[in-house]
Coordinates of C-alpha atoms in Angstrom, one line a residue:
X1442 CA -9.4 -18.9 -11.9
X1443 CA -10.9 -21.7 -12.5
X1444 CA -9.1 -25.1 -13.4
X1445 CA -10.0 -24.9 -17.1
X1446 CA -8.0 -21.6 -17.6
X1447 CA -4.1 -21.6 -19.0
X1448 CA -2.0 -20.5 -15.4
X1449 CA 0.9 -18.7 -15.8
X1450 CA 3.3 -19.2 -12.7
X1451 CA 3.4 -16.1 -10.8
X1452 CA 7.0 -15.6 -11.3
X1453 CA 6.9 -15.3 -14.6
X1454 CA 3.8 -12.8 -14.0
X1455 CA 5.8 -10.9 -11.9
X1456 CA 8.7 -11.3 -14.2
X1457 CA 6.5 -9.4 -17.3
X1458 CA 5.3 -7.4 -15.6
X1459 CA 8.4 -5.8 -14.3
X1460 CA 9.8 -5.6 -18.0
X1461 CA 6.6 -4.2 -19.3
X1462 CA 6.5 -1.2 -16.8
X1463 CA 9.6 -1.1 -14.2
X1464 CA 12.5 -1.8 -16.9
X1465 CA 14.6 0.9 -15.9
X1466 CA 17.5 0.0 -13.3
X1467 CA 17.1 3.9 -12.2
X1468 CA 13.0 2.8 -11.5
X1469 CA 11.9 1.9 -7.9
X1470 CA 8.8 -0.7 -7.2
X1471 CA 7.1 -2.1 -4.5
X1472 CA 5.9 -6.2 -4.5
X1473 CA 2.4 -4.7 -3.7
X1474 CA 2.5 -2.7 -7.0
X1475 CA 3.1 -6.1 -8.7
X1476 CA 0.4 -8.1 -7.2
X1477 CA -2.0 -5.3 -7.6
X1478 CA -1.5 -5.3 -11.5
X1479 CA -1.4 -9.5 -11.2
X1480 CA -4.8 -9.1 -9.4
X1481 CA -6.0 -6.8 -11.8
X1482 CA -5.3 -8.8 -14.9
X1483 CA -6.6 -11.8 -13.3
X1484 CA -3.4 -13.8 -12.8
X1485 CA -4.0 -14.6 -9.4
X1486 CA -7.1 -16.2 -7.4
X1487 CA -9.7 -13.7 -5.6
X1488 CA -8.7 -15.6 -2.3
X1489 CA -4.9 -14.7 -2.3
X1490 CA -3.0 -12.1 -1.0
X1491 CA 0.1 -10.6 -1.3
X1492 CA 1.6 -13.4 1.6
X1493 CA 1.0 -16.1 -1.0
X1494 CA 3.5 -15.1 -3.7
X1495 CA 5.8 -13.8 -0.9
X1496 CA 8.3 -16.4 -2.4
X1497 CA 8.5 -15.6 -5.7
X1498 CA 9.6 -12.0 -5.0
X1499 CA 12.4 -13.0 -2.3
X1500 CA 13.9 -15.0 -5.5
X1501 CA 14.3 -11.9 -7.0
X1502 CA 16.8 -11.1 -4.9
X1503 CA 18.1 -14.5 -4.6
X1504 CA 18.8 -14.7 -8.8
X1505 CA 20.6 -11.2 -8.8
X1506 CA 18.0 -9.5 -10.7
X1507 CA 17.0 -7.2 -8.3
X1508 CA 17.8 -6.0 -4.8
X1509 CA 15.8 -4.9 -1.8
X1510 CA 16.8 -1.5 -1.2
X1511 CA 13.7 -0.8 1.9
X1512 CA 11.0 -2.6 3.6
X1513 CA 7.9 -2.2 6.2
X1514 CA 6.2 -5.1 7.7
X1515 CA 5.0 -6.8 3.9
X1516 CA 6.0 -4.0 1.4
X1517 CA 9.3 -4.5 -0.1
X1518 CA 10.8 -1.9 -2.3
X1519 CA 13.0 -3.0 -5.3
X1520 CA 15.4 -1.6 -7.8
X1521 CA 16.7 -3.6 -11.2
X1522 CA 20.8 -4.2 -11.5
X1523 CA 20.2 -4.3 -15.3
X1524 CA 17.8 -3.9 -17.8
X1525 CA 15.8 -6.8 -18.9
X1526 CA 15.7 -9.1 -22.0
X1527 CA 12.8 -11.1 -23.6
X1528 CA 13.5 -14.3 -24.7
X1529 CA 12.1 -17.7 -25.4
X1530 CA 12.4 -21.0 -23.5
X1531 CA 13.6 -23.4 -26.2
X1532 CA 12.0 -26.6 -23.6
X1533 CA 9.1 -25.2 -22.5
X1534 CA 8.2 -22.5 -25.4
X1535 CA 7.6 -20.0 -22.5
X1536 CA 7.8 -16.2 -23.4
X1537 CA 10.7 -15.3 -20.0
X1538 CA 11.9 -12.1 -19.1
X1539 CA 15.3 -12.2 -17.6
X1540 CA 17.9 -9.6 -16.5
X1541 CA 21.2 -9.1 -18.5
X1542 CA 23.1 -9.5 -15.3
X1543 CA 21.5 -12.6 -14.2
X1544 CA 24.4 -15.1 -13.2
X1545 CA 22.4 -18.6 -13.6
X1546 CA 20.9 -18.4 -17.2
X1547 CA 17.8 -21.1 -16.4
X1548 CA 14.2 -20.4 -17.2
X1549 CA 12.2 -19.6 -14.5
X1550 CA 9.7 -21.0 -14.9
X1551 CA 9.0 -23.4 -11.9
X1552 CA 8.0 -26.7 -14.3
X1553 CA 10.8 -26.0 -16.5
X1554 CA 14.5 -24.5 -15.2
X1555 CA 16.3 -25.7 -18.4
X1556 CA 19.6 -23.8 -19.3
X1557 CA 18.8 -20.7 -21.6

């Protein structure tokens, strides 16, 4: 992507995408499914790989809206606690998908974390 282009944090990327396809606590996804549909739609650089958002899927886990349930060597396998809910940031007018279960209610978006 060039520098010119509106960037979406990968976290929130990730975040749509597992509403738009894996919303279903009963549903089972892999972080390689999710980069592959991030590559796809052009939300990530040509040059990265699935090491470079490694992060943003560990907080996943960390936030209580999913849990790791198996892993081999960079594939991690996840499962939902609880459906998730659209919403918008009121700060920074971002479109944020977060899980009912969710303790912290903050936007996750990295620029922003304002209460929701």
């Amino acid at each position: 992507m060039s520098g010119s282009e509106h960037h979406v944090p990968a976290i929130l990327q990730i975040r749509r995408i597992i509403f738009d396809r894996f919303n279903d606590p009963d549903l089972r996804f892999t972080n390689d499914e999710i980069f592959a549909i991030m590559r796809s739609e052009g939300g990530v650089s040509a040059e990265w790989d699935i090491n470079d958002v490694e992060d943003e899927f560990l907080s996943l886990t960390r936030c209580g809206l999913a849990r790791n349930i198996a892993q081999n060597f960079t594939t991690i396998w996840f499962k939902i606690f609880d459906n998730m809910e659209e919403t918008e940031c009121g700060a920074c007018l971002s479109t944020v998908h977060m899980g009912k279960s969710e303790e912290e209610r903050v936007c996750p978006n990295p620029t922003c974390k304002s209460p929701l």
